[in-house]
mmCIF file of N, CA and C and ligand atoms in Angstrom:
data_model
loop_
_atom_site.group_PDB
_atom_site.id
_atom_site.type_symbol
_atom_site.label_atom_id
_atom_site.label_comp_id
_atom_site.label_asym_id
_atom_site.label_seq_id
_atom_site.Cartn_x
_atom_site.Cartn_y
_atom_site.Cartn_z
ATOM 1 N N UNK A 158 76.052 124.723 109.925
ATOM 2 C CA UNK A 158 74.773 125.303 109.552
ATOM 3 C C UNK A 158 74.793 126.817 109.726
ATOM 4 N N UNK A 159 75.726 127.582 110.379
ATOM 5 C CA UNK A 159 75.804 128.571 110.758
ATOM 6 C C UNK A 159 76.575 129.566 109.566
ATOM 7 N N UNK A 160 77.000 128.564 108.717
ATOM 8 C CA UNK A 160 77.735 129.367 107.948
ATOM 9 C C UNK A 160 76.942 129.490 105.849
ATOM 10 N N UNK A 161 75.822 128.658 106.722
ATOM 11 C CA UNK A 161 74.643 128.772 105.819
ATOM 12 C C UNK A 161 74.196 129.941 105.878
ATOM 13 N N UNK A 162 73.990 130.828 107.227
ATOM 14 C CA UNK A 162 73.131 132.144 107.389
ATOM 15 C C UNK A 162 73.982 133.118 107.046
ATOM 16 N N UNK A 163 75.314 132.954 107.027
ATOM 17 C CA UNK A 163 76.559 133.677 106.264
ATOM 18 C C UNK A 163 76.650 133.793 105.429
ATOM 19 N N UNK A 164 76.712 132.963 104.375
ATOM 20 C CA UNK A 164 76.869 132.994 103.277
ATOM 21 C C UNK A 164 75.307 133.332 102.912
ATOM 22 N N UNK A 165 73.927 133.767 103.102
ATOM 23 C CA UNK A 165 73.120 134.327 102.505
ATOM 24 C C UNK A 165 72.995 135.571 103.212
ATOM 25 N N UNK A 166 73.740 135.654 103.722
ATOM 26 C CA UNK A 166 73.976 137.341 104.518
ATOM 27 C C UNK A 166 75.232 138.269 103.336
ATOM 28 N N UNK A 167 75.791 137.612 102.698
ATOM 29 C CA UNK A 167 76.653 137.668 101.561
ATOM 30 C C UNK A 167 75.877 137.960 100.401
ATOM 31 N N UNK A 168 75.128 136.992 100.481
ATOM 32 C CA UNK A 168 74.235 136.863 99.168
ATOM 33 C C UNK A 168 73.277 138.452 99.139
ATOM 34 N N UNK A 169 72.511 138.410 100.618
ATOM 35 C CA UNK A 169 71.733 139.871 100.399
ATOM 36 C C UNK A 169 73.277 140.985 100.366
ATOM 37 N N UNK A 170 73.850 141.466 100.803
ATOM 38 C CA UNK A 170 74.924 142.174 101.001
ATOM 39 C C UNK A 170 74.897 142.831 99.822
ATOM 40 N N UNK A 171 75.377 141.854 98.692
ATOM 41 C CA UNK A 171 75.296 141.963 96.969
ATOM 42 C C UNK A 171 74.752 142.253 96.305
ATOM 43 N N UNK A 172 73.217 142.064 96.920
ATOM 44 C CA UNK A 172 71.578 142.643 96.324
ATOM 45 C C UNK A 172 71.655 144.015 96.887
ATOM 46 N N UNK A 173 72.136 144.748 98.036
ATOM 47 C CA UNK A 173 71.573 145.512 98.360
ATOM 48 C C UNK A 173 72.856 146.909 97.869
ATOM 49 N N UNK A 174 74.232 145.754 97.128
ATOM 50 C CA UNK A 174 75.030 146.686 96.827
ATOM 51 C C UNK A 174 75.907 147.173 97.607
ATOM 52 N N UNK A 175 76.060 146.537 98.621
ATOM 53 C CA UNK A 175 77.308 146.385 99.826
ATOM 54 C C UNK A 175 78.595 145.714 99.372
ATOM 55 N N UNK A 176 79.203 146.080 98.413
ATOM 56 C CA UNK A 176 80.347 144.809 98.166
ATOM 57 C C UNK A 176 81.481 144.847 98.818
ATOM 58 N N UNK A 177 81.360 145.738 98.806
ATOM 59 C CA UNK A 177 82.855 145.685 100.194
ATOM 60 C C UNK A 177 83.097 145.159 101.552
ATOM 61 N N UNK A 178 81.174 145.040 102.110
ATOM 62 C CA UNK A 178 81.415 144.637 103.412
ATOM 63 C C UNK A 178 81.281 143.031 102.608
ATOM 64 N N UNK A 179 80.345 142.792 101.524
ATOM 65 C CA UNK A 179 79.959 141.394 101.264
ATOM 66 C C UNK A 179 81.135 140.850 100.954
ATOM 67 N N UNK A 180 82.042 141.611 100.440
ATOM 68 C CA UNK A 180 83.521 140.440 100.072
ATOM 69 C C UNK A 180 84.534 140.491 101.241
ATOM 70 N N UNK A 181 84.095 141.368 102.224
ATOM 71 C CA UNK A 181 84.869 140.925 103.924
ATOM 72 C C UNK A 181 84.351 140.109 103.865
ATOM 73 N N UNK A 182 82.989 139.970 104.219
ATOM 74 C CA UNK A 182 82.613 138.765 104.924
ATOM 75 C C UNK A 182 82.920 137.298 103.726
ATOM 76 N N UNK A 183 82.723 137.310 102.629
ATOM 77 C CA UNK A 183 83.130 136.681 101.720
ATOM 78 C C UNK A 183 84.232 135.771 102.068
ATOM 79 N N UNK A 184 85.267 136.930 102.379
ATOM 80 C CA UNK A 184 86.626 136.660 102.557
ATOM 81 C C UNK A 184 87.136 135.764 104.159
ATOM 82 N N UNK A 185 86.243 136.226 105.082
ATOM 83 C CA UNK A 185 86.476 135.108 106.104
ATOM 84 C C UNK A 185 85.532 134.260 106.105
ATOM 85 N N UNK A 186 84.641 133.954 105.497
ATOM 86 C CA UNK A 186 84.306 132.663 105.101
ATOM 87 C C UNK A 186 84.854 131.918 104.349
ATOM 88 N N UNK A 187 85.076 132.218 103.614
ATOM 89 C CA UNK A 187 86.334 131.413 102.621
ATOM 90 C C UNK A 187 87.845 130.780 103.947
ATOM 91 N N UNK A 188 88.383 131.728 104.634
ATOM 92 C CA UNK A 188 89.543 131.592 105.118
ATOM 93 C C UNK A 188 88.990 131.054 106.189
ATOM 94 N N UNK A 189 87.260 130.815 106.928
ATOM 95 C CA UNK A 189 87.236 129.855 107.833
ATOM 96 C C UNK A 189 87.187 127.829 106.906
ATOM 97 N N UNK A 190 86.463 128.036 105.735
ATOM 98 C CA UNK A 190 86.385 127.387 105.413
ATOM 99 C C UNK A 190 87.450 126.136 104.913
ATOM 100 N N UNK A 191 88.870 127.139 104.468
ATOM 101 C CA UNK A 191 89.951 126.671 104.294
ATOM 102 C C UNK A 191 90.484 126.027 105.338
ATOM 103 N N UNK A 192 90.779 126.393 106.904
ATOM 104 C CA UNK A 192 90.540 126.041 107.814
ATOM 105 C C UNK A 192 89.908 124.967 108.175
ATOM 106 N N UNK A 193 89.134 124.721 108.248
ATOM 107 C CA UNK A 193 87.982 123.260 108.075
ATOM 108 C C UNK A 193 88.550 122.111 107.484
ATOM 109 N N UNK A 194 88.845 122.496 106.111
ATOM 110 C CA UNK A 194 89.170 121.298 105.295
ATOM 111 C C UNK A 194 90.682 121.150 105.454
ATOM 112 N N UNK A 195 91.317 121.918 105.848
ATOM 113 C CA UNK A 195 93.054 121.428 106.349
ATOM 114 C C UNK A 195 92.746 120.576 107.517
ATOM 115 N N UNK A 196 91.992 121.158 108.521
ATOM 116 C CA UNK A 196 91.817 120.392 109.351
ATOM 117 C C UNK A 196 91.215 118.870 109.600
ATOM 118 N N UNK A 197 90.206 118.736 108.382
ATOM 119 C CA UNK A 197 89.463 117.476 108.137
ATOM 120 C C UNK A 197 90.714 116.719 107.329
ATOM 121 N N UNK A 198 91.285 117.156 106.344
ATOM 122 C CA UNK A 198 92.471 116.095 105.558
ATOM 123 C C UNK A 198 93.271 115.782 107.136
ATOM 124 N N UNK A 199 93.717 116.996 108.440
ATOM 125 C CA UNK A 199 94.720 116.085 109.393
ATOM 126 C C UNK A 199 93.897 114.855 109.813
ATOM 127 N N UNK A 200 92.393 115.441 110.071
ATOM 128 C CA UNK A 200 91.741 114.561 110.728
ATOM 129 C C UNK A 200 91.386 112.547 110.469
ATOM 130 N N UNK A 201 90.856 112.788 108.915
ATOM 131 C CA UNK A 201 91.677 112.050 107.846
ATOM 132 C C UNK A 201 92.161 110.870 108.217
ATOM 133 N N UNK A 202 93.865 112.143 108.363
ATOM 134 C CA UNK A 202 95.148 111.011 108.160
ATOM 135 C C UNK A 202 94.924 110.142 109.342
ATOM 136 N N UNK A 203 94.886 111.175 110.378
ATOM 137 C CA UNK A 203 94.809 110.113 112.045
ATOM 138 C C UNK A 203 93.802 108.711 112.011
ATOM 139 N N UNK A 204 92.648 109.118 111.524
ATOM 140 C CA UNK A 204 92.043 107.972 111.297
ATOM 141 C C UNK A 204 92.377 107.051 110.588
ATOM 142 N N UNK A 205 93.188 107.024 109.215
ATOM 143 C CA UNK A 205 93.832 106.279 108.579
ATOM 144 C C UNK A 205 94.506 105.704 109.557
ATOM 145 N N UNK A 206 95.483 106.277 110.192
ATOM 146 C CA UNK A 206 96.933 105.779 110.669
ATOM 147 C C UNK A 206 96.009 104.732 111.675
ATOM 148 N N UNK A 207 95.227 105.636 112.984
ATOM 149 C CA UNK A 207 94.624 104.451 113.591
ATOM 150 C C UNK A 207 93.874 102.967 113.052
ATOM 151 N N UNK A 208 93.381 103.217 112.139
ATOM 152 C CA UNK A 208 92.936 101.936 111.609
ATOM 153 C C UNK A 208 93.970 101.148 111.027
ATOM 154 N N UNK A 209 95.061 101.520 110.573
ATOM 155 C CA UNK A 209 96.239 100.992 110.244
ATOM 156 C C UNK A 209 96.733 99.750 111.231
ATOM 157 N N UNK A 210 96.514 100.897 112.683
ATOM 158 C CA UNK A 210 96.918 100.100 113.854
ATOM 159 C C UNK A 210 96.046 99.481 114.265
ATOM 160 N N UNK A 211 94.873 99.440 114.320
ATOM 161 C CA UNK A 211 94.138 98.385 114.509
ATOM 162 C C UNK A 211 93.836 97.360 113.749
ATOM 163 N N UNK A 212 94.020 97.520 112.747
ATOM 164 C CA UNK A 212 94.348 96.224 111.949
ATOM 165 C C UNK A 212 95.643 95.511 112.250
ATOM 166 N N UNK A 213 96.737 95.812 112.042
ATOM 167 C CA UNK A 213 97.379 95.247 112.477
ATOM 168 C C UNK A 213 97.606 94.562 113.589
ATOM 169 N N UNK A 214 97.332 95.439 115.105
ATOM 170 C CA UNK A 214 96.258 94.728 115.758
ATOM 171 C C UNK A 214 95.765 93.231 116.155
ATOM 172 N N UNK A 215 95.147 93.175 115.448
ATOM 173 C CA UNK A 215 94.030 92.444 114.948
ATOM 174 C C UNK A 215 94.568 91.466 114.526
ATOM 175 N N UNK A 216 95.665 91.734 113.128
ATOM 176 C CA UNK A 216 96.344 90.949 111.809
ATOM 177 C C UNK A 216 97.548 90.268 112.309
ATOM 178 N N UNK A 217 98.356 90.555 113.055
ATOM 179 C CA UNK A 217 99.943 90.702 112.993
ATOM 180 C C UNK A 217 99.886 89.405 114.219
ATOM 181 N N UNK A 218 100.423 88.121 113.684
ATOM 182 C CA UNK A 218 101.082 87.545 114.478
ATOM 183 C C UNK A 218 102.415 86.958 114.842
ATOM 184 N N UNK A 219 102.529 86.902 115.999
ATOM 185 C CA UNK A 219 104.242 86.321 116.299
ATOM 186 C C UNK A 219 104.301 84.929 116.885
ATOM 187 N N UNK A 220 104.566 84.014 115.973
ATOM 188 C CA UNK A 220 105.075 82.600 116.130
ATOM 189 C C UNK A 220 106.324 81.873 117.083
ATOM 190 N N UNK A 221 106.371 83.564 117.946
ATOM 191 C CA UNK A 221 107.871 82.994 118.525
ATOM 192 C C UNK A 221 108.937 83.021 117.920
ATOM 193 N N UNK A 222 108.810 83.090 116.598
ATOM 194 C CA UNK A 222 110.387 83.364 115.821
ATOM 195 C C UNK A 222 110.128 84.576 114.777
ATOM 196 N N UNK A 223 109.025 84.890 114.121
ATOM 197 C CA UNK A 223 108.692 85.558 113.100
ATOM 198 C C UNK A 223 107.392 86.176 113.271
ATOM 199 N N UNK A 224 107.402 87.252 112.710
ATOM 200 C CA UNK A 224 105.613 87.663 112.304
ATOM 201 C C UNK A 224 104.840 87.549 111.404
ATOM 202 N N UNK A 225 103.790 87.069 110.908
ATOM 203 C CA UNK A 225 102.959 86.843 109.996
ATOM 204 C C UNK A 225 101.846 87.776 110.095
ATOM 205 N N UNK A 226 101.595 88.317 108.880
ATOM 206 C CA UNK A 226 100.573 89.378 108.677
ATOM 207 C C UNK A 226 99.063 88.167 108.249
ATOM 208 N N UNK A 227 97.861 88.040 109.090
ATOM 209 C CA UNK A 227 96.934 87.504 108.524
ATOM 210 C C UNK A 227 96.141 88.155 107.641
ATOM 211 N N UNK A 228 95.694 88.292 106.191
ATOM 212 C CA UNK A 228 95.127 89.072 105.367
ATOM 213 C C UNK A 228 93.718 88.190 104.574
ATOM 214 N N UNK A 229 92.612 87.942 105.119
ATOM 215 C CA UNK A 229 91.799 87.334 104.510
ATOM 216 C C UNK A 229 92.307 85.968 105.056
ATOM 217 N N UNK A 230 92.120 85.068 103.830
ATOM 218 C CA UNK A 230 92.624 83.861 104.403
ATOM 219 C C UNK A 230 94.147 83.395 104.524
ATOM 220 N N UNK A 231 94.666 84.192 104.108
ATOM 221 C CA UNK A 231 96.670 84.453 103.390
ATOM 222 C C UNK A 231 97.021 84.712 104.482
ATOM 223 N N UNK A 232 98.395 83.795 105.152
ATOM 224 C CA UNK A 232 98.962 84.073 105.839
ATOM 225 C C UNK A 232 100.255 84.936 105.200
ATOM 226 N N UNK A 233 100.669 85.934 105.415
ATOM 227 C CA UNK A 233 101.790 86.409 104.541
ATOM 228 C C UNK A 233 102.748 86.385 105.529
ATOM 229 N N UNK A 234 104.297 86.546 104.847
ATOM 230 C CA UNK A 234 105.759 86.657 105.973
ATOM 231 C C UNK A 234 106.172 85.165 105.288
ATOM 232 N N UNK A 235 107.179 85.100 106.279
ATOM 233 C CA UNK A 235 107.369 86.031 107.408
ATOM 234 C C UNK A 235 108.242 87.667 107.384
ATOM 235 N N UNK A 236 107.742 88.139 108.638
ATOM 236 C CA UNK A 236 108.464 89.536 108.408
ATOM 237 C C UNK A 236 109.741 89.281 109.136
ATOM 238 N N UNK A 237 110.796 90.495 109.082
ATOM 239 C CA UNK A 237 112.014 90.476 110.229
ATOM 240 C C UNK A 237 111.173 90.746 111.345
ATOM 241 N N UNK A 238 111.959 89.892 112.729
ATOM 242 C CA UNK A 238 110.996 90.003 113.672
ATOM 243 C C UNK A 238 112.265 91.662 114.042
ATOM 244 N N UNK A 239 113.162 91.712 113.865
ATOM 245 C CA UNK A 239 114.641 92.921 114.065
ATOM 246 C C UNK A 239 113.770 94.039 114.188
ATOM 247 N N UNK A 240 113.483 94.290 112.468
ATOM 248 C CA UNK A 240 112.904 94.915 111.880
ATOM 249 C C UNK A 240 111.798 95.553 112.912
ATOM 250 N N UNK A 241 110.790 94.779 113.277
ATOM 251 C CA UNK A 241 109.236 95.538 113.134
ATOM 252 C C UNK A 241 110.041 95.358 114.662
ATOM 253 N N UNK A 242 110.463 94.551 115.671
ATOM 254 C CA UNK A 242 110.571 95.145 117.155
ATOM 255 C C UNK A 242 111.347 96.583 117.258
ATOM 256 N N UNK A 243 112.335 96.672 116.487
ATOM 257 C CA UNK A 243 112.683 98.010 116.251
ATOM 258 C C UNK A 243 112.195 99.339 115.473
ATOM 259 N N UNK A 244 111.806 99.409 114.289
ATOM 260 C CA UNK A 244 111.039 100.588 113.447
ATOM 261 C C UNK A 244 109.595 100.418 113.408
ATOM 262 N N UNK A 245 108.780 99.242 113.824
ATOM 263 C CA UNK A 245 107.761 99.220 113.601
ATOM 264 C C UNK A 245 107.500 98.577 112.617
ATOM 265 N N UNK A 246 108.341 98.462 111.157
ATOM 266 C CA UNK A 246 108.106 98.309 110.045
ATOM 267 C C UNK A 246 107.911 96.589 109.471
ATOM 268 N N UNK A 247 107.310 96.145 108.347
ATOM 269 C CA UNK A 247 106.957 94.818 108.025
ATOM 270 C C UNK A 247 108.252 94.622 106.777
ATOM 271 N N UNK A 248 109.126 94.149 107.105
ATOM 272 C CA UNK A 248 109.972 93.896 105.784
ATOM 273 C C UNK A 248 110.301 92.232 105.906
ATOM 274 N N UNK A 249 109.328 91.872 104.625
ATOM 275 C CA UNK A 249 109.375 90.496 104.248
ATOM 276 C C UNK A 249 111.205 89.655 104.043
ATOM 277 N N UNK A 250 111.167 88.349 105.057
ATOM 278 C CA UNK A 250 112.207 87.621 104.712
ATOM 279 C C UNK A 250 112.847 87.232 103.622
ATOM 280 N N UNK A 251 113.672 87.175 103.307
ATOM 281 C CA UNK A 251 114.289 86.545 101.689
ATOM 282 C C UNK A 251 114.778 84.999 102.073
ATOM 283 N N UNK A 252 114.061 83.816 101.768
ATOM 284 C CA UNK A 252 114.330 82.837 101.595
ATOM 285 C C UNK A 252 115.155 82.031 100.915
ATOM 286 N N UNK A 253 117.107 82.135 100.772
ATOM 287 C CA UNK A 253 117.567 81.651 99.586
ATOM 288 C C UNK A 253 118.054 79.884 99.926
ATOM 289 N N UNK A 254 117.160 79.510 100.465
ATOM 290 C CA UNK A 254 117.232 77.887 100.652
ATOM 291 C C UNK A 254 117.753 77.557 102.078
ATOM 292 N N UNK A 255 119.026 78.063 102.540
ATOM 293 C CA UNK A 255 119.851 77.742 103.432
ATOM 294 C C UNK A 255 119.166 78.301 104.940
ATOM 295 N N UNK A 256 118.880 79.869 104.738
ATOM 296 C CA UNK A 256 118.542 80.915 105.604
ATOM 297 C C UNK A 256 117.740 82.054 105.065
ATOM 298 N N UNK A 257 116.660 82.790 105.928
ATOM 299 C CA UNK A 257 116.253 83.793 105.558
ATOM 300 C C UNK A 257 116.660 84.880 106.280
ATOM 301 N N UNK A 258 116.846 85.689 105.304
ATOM 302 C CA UNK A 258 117.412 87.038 105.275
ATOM 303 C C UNK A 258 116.576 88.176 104.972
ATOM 304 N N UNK A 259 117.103 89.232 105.930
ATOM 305 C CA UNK A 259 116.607 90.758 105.995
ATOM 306 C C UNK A 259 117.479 91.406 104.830
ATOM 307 N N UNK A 260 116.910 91.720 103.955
ATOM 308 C CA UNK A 260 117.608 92.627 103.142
ATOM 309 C C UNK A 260 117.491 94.169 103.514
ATOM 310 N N UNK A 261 116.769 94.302 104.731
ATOM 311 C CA UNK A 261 116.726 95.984 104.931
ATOM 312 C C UNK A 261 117.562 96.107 106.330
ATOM 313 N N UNK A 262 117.615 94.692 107.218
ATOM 314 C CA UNK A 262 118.773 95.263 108.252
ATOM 315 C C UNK A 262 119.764 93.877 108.086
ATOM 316 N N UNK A 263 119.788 92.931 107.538
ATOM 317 C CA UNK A 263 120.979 91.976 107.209
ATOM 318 C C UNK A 263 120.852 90.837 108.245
ATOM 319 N N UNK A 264 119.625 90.867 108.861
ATOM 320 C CA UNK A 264 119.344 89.865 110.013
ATOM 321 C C UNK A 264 119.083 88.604 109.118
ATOM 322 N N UNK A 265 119.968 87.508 109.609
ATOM 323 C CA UNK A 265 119.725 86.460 108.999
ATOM 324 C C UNK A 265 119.249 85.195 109.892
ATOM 325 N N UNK A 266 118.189 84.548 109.217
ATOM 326 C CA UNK A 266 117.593 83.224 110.582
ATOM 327 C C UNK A 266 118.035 82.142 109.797
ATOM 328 N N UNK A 267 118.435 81.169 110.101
ATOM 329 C CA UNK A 267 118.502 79.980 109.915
ATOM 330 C C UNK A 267 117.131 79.170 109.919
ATOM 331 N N UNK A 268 117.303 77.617 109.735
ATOM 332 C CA UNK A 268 116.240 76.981 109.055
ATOM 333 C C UNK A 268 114.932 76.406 110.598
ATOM 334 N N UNK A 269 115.857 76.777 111.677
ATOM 335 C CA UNK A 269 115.245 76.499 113.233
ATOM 336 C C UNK A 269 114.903 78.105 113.478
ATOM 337 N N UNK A 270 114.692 78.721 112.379
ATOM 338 C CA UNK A 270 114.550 80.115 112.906
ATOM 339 C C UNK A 270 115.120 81.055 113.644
ATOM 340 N N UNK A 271 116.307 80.481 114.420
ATOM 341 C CA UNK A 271 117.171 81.168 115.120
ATOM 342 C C UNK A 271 117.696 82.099 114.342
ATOM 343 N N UNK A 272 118.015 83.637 114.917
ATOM 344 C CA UNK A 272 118.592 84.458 114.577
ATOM 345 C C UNK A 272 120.331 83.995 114.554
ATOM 346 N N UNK A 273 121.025 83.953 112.937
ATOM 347 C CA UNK A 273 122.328 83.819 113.295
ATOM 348 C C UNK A 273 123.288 85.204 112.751
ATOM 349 N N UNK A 274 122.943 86.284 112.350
ATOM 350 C CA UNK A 274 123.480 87.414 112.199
ATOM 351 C C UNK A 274 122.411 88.770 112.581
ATOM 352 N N UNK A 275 122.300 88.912 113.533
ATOM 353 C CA UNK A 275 121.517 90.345 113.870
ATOM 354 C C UNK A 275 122.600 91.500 113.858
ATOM 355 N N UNK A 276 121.680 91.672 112.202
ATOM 356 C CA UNK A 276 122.071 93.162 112.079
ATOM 357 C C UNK A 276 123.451 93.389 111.425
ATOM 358 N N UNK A 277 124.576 92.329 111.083
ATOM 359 C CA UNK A 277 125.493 92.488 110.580
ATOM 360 C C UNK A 277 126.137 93.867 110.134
ATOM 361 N N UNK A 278 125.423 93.379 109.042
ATOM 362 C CA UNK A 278 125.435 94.540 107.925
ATOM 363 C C UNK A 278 125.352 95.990 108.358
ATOM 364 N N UNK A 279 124.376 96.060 108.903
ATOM 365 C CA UNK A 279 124.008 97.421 109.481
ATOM 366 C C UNK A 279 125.349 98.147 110.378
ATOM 367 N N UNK A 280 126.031 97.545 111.017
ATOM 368 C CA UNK A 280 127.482 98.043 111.403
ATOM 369 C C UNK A 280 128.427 98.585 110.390
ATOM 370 N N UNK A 281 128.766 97.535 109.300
ATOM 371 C CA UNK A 281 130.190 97.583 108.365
ATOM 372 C C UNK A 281 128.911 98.913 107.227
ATOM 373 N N UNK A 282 128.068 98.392 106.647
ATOM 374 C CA UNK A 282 127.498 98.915 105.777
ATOM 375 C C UNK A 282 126.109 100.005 105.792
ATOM 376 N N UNK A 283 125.733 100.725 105.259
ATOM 377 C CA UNK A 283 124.540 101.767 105.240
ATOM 378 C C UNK A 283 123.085 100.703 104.779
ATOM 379 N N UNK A 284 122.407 100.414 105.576
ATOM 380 C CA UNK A 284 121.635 99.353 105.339
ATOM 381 C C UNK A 284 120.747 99.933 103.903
ATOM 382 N N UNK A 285 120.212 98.730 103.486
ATOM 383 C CA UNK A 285 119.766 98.616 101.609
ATOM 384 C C UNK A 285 117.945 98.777 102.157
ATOM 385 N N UNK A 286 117.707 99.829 101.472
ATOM 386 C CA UNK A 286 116.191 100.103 101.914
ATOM 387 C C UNK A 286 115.362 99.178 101.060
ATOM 388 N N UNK A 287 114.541 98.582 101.936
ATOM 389 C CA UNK A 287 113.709 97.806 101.244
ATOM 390 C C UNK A 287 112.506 98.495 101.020
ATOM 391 N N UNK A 288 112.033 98.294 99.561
ATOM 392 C CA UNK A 288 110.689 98.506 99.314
ATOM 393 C C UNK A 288 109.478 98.359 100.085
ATOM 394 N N UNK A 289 109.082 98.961 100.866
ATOM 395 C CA UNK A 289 107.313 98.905 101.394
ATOM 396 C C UNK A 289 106.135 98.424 100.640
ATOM 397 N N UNK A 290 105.420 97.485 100.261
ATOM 398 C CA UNK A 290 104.522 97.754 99.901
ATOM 399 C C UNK A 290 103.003 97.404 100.512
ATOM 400 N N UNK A 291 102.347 98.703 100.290
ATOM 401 C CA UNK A 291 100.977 98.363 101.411
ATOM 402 C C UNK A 291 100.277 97.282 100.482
ATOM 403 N N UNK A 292 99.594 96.226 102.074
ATOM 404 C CA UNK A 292 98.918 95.619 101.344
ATOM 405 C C UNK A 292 97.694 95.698 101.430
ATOM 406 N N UNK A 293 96.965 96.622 101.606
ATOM 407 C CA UNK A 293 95.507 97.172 101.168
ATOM 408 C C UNK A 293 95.708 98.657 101.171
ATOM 409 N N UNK A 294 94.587 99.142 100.312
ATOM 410 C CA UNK A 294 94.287 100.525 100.085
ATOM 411 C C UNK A 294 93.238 100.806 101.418
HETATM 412 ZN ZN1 ZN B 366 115.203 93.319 109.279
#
């Protein structure tokens, strides 16, 4: 509100034919203002990120072998449990009948869920980035 009485302190400045002091002051209002809104987009993000985490939170369960993201009524996953205990991250299992597999660190579970290759891959090879995709905006 303070920068309401500023900016019409600008405004007379202009009427009275001051432009030099009116476009100082002009000018750090503008450069407080810029200020403000860099600061509101960090502010923003943090809130994003926290609600991120509180949803998840909230969402993310562990069955003892795997994690399942609850989304509405959809259970989704499972995720690598490798994966998210290490990066944090949700990278969905690949199911090819026998065993499911991490295609982003090569962790493979068998059909009792047991882990029977943690991480293989990730030694001999540069692990294969898996796609992210959020599942809400
Ligand atoms: Zn993984």
């Amino acid at each position: 509100m303070l920068n309401y009485y500023r900016y019409k302190e600008v405004y007379e400045l202009f009427l009275k034919g001051k432009y030099e002091e009116a476009k100082h002051l002009l000018m750090e209002l503008q450069s407080r203002y810029i200020e403000t809104c860099d600061e509101n987009s960090v502010l923003k993000s943090q809130i994003q990120e926290f609600e991120d985490i509180l949803y998840l939170s909230k969402n993310l369960i562990f069955d003892g072998s795997h994690y399942w993201l609850i989304t509405g009524n959809i259970k989704q996953g499972p995720f690598c449990t490798t994966c998210y205990n290490r990066d944090g991250t949700l990278i969905r299992l690949h199911d090819n009948g026998d065993a499911k597999r991490c295609y982003h660190c090569g962790t493979e579970y068998d059909r009792d869920n047991a882990i029977q290759n943690e991480g293989v891959e990730k030694a001999a090879t540069p692990p294969r980035l898996a796609k992210v995709i959020p599942l809400y905006k």
